[in-house]
Amino acid sequence: MTTDAPLPPGQRVIDRLPRFGLPRYAGRCQARFPVLPLRIGGDVEQAVELDWAVLSDLARVEQISDFHCVTTWSKRAVCWSGYRFADCYHSLIQDRARPAAQAQFVILRGQDGFRARLPLADLLAADVLLADRLDGRPLGAKHGAPLRLVAPAHYGYKSVKHLCAVEFWCHGDHFKTPSLAFMDHPRARVDHEERGQWLPAPLLRWLYRPWIPRLIRLFERTLPRADENHR
Ligand SMILES: Nc1nc2c(c(=O)[nH]1)N[C@H]1C(S)=C(S)[C@@H](COP(=O)(O)O)O[C@H]1N2
Ligand SMILES: [Mo]
């Protein structure tokens, strides 16, 4: 999780955190994403909306963790602050929404239409955060305002920015990947080099690497100017 950790297989360090993602989401960054309540749904007894005030009653945690993108870039020691997903789940979601006991398939959705899936058990790890601050400042649109997931043990595509909905399902078939099917691993653990499905990880490294500088430029070009959280 921290900078003392060895670099995971196939990763290379870069010196700043770029805004990054799939090309089709590059143009969907708004200067200001609205602060919306977090919608909780799926196989729950009661769909609910968690507003900012309830979230901010949770214990604030600060965490320094490495960030690994599946395309092979890694940014060491990113300082996030926010709330543990597990605290939110145990203190707010379980009481209010009452997800079915078998609802272990979680879908996370961003305001830009991006989405990711993770098993509930992975989301309950102590280093998974709902982050609203980066490097001591409020999160800007560039890195996921108003609220984003941070799951350091998983490739970046699980860390959904501009998070607006979390769904708990008993079956995994509600998820439609925003990428191509081979790019989407159900867990995407960095230590296990679970980059995608079916294709061997070294092939994916080789396929993805040439895209890094192009995508960084694309995301920079499409970034609205109003956002001040550049680094
Ligand atoms: N909403 C949303 N979340 C997203 C993405 C996206 O395009 N939209 N891209 C993912 C990918 S592939 C990566 S590597 C990280 C990048 O986070 P950053 O832009 O803060 O560096 O966000 C992830 N979460
Ligand atoms: Mo990524």
Coordinates of C-alpha atoms and ligand atoms in Angstrom, one line a residue:
M1 CA 0.0 0.0 0.0
T2 CA 2.8 2.5 0.8
T3 CA 5.9 3.5 -1.0
D4 CA 7.9 0.8 0.8
A5 CA 6.0 -1.9 -1.1
P6 CA 7.9 -3.4 -4.1
L7 CA 6.7 -2.3 -7.4
P8 CA 4.1 -4.8 -8.7
P9 CA 5.0 -6.9 -11.7
G10 CA 5.0 -5.1 -15.0
Q11 CA 4.6 -1.6 -13.5
R12 CA 6.8 1.5 -14.1
V13 CA 6.9 4.6 -11.9
I14 CA 5.8 8.0 -13.3
D15 CA 6.4 11.2 -11.3
R16 CA 2.9 12.7 -11.3
L17 CA -0.7 11.6 -11.2
P18 CA -2.3 12.3 -14.6
R19 CA -6.0 12.3 -15.2
F20 CA -6.5 9.0 -17.0
G21 CA -9.1 6.5 -18.2
L22 CA -10.7 5.1 -21.3
P23 CA -10.7 7.4 -24.3
R24 CA -14.5 7.7 -24.5
Y25 CA -14.5 9.3 -21.0
A26 CA -11.9 11.9 -21.7
G27 CA -14.4 14.4 -23.0
R28 CA -16.8 13.8 -20.2
C29 CA -15.0 15.8 -17.5
Q30 CA -17.0 18.8 -16.2
A31 CA -15.5 21.8 -14.6
R32 CA -17.7 21.1 -11.6
F33 CA -19.4 17.8 -11.0
P34 CA -22.5 18.4 -8.8
V35 CA -22.4 17.2 -5.2
L36 CA -25.1 14.6 -5.4
P37 CA -26.2 12.1 -2.7
L38 CA -24.7 8.6 -3.1
R39 CA -27.4 6.3 -4.4
I40 CA -27.5 2.9 -2.8
G41 CA -29.4 0.2 -4.7
G42 CA -29.5 -3.3 -6.2
D43 CA -30.8 -6.2 -4.2
V44 CA -31.5 -4.1 -1.1
E45 CA -34.7 -3.9 1.0
Q46 CA -34.7 -0.1 0.6
A47 CA -33.0 1.9 -2.0
V48 CA -31.6 5.0 -0.2
E49 CA -29.6 8.2 -0.9
L50 CA -26.7 9.0 1.4
D51 CA -26.1 12.7 1.5
W52 CA -22.9 14.5 2.4
A53 CA -23.9 15.2 5.9
V54 CA -24.3 11.5 6.9
L55 CA -21.0 10.6 5.2
S56 CA -19.1 13.3 7.0
D57 CA -20.2 11.7 10.4
L58 CA -17.9 8.8 9.6
A59 CA -14.3 8.8 10.9
R60 CA -12.0 10.7 8.5
V61 CA -8.9 8.7 7.5
E62 CA -5.8 9.9 5.7
Q63 CA -3.9 7.3 3.6
I64 CA -0.8 7.3 1.6
S65 CA -0.9 4.6 -1.1
D66 CA 0.6 3.8 -4.5
F67 CA -1.7 4.0 -7.5
H68 CA -1.4 1.5 -10.3
C69 CA -3.0 1.8 -13.7
V70 CA -3.5 -1.4 -15.7
T71 CA -1.7 0.2 -18.6
T72 CA 1.5 -0.2 -16.5
W73 CA 2.1 3.3 -15.0
S74 CA 2.3 3.6 -11.2
K75 CA 2.3 6.8 -9.1
R76 CA 3.9 6.3 -5.7
A77 CA 2.7 7.7 -2.5
V78 CA -0.6 9.4 -3.3
C79 CA -2.1 11.1 -0.2
W80 CA -5.8 10.6 0.0
S81 CA -8.3 11.5 2.7
G82 CA -11.9 10.4 3.1
Y83 CA -13.9 7.6 4.7
R84 CA -13.4 3.9 4.7
F85 CA -15.8 2.1 2.4
A86 CA -16.1 -0.5 5.2
D87 CA -17.2 2.1 7.7
C88 CA -19.8 3.4 5.3
Y89 CA -21.0 -0.1 4.6
H90 CA -21.3 -1.1 8.2
S91 CA -22.5 2.1 9.7
L92 CA -24.8 3.5 7.0
I93 CA -25.6 1.0 4.2
Q94 CA -26.3 -2.1 6.2
D95 CA -28.8 -0.3 8.5
R96 CA -30.5 1.9 6.0
A97 CA -30.5 -0.1 2.7
R98 CA -30.3 -3.6 4.2
P99 CA -28.6 -5.4 1.2
A100 CA -29.5 -9.1 0.9
A101 CA -26.9 -11.4 2.6
Q102 CA -26.0 -12.9 -0.8
A103 CA -25.5 -9.5 -2.5
Q104 CA -21.8 -9.8 -2.9
F105 CA -21.5 -8.4 -6.4
V106 CA -21.0 -4.6 -6.2
I107 CA -21.3 -2.2 -9.1
L108 CA -19.9 1.3 -8.7
R109 CA -21.0 4.1 -11.0
G110 CA -19.5 7.5 -11.8
Q111 CA -21.4 10.6 -13.0
D112 CA -19.6 10.4 -16.3
G113 CA -21.2 7.0 -17.0
F114 CA -18.0 5.0 -16.1
R115 CA -18.5 1.9 -13.9
A116 CA -16.7 -0.9 -12.3
R117 CA -17.5 -4.1 -10.4
L118 CA -15.8 -5.6 -7.4
P119 CA -16.7 -8.3 -4.9
L120 CA -18.0 -6.9 -1.6
A121 CA -15.2 -8.6 0.3
D122 CA -12.6 -6.6 -1.7
L123 CA -14.4 -3.3 -1.0
L124 CA -14.4 -4.0 2.7
A125 CA -10.5 -4.0 2.9
A126 CA -9.2 -1.4 5.3
D127 CA -7.4 0.6 2.5
V128 CA -10.5 1.1 0.3
L129 CA -11.6 4.7 0.7
L130 CA -14.4 7.0 -0.4
A131 CA -12.0 9.9 -1.0
D132 CA -12.9 13.6 -1.1
R133 CA -9.4 15.1 -0.6
L134 CA -6.1 14.6 -2.4
D135 CA -2.7 15.9 -1.2
G136 CA -4.4 18.0 1.6
R137 CA -6.8 19.8 -0.7
P138 CA -10.4 19.1 -1.7
L139 CA -10.5 16.7 -4.6
G140 CA -10.8 18.6 -8.0
A141 CA -12.8 17.5 -11.0
K142 CA -9.5 16.2 -12.5
H143 CA -9.2 13.4 -10.0
G144 CA -12.8 12.5 -9.2
A145 CA -14.7 15.2 -7.4
P146 CA -16.8 15.3 -5.5
L147 CA -16.1 11.8 -4.3
R148 CA -14.2 8.8 -5.7
L149 CA -13.3 5.3 -4.7
V150 CA -9.7 4.5 -4.0
A151 CA -8.8 0.8 -4.0
P152 CA -5.0 0.6 -4.0
A153 CA -4.7 -3.2 -4.2
H154 CA -6.6 -3.1 -7.5
Y155 CA -5.8 -1.6 -10.9
G156 CA -7.0 2.0 -11.3
Y157 CA -10.0 1.1 -13.3
K158 CA -11.7 -0.1 -10.2
S159 CA -11.2 3.3 -8.5
V160 CA -14.3 5.0 -9.9
K161 CA -14.2 8.8 -10.0
H162 CA -17.2 11.1 -9.6
L163 CA -18.9 8.3 -7.7
C164 CA -22.7 8.6 -7.6
A165 CA -24.1 5.1 -7.1
V166 CA -23.2 1.8 -5.5
E167 CA -25.3 -1.3 -6.2
F168 CA -25.3 -4.6 -4.3
W169 CA -26.4 -7.6 -6.3
C170 CA -26.9 -11.3 -5.7
H171 CA -25.8 -12.1 -9.3
G172 CA -23.0 -10.8 -11.3
D173 CA -25.0 -10.3 -14.6
H174 CA -26.1 -6.7 -14.0
F175 CA -22.8 -5.4 -15.0
K176 CA -22.0 -4.1 -18.5
T177 CA -18.3 -3.3 -18.8
P178 CA -17.4 0.1 -20.1
S179 CA -14.4 -1.4 -21.8
L180 CA -13.9 -4.5 -24.0
A181 CA -14.7 -7.7 -22.2
F182 CA -11.1 -9.0 -22.2
M183 CA -10.0 -5.8 -20.4
D184 CA -12.3 -6.3 -17.4
H185 CA -11.1 -8.6 -14.7
P186 CA -13.7 -9.2 -11.9
R187 CA -11.0 -8.4 -9.2
A188 CA -8.0 -6.9 -11.0
R189 CA -5.6 -7.4 -8.1
V190 CA -2.3 -5.7 -8.8
D191 CA -0.2 -8.2 -6.9
H192 CA -1.7 -11.1 -8.9
E193 CA -1.3 -9.1 -12.1
E194 CA -5.0 -9.6 -12.9
R195 CA -5.0 -7.0 -15.7
G196 CA -7.8 -8.5 -17.7
Q197 CA -9.4 -11.8 -18.7
W198 CA -8.4 -14.5 -21.1
L199 CA -5.2 -12.8 -22.5
P200 CA -1.9 -13.3 -20.6
A201 CA -0.8 -10.3 -18.6
P202 CA 2.5 -9.8 -20.5
L203 CA 0.5 -9.4 -23.7
L204 CA -1.7 -6.8 -22.1
R205 CA 1.3 -4.9 -20.9
W206 CA 2.6 -4.8 -24.4
L207 CA -0.8 -3.8 -25.9
Y208 CA -1.4 -1.0 -23.4
R209 CA 2.0 0.6 -23.0
P210 CA 2.0 2.6 -26.3
W211 CA -1.3 4.2 -25.2
I212 CA 0.0 5.9 -22.1
P213 CA 1.4 9.1 -23.5
R214 CA -1.4 9.4 -26.0
L215 CA -4.1 9.0 -23.4
I216 CA -2.3 11.4 -21.0
R217 CA -2.3 14.0 -23.7
L218 CA -5.9 13.3 -24.7
F219 CA -7.1 13.7 -21.1
E220 CA -5.1 16.9 -20.6
R221 CA -6.5 18.4 -23.8
T222 CA -10.1 17.7 -22.7
L223 CA -9.7 18.9 -19.1
P224 CA -11.9 21.9 -18.3
R225 CA -9.9 24.9 -17.3
A226 CA -11.9 25.8 -14.2
D227 CA -10.4 22.9 -12.3
E228 CA -7.5 24.0 -10.1
N229 CA -6.5 20.6 -8.7
H230 CA -3.6 20.0 -11.2
R231 CA -0.4 18.3 -10.2
Ligands
LIG1 N1 -15.6 8.0 -13.5 C1 -14.5 7.5 -14.0 N2 -13.7 6.8 -13.1 C2 -12.5 6.3 -13.5 C3 -12.1 6.4 -14.9 C4 -13.0 7.1 -15.8 O1 -12.7 7.3 -17.0 N3 -14.1 7.7 -15.3 N4 -10.9 5.8 -15.3 C5 -10.3 4.8 -14.4 C6 -8.9 4.5 -14.7 S1 -8.6 3.5 -16.0 C7 -7.9 5.0 -14.0 S2 -6.3 4.5 -14.2 C8 -8.1 5.9 -12.9 C9 -7.3 7.2 -13.1 O2 -7.5 8.1 -12.0 P1 -6.9 9.6 -12.1 O3 -7.5 10.2 -13.4 O4 -7.3 10.3 -10.9 O5 -5.4 9.4 -12.3 O6 -9.5 6.3 -12.8 C10 -10.4 5.2 -13.0 N5 -11.7 5.7 -12.6
MO2 MO -6.3 2.8 -15.8

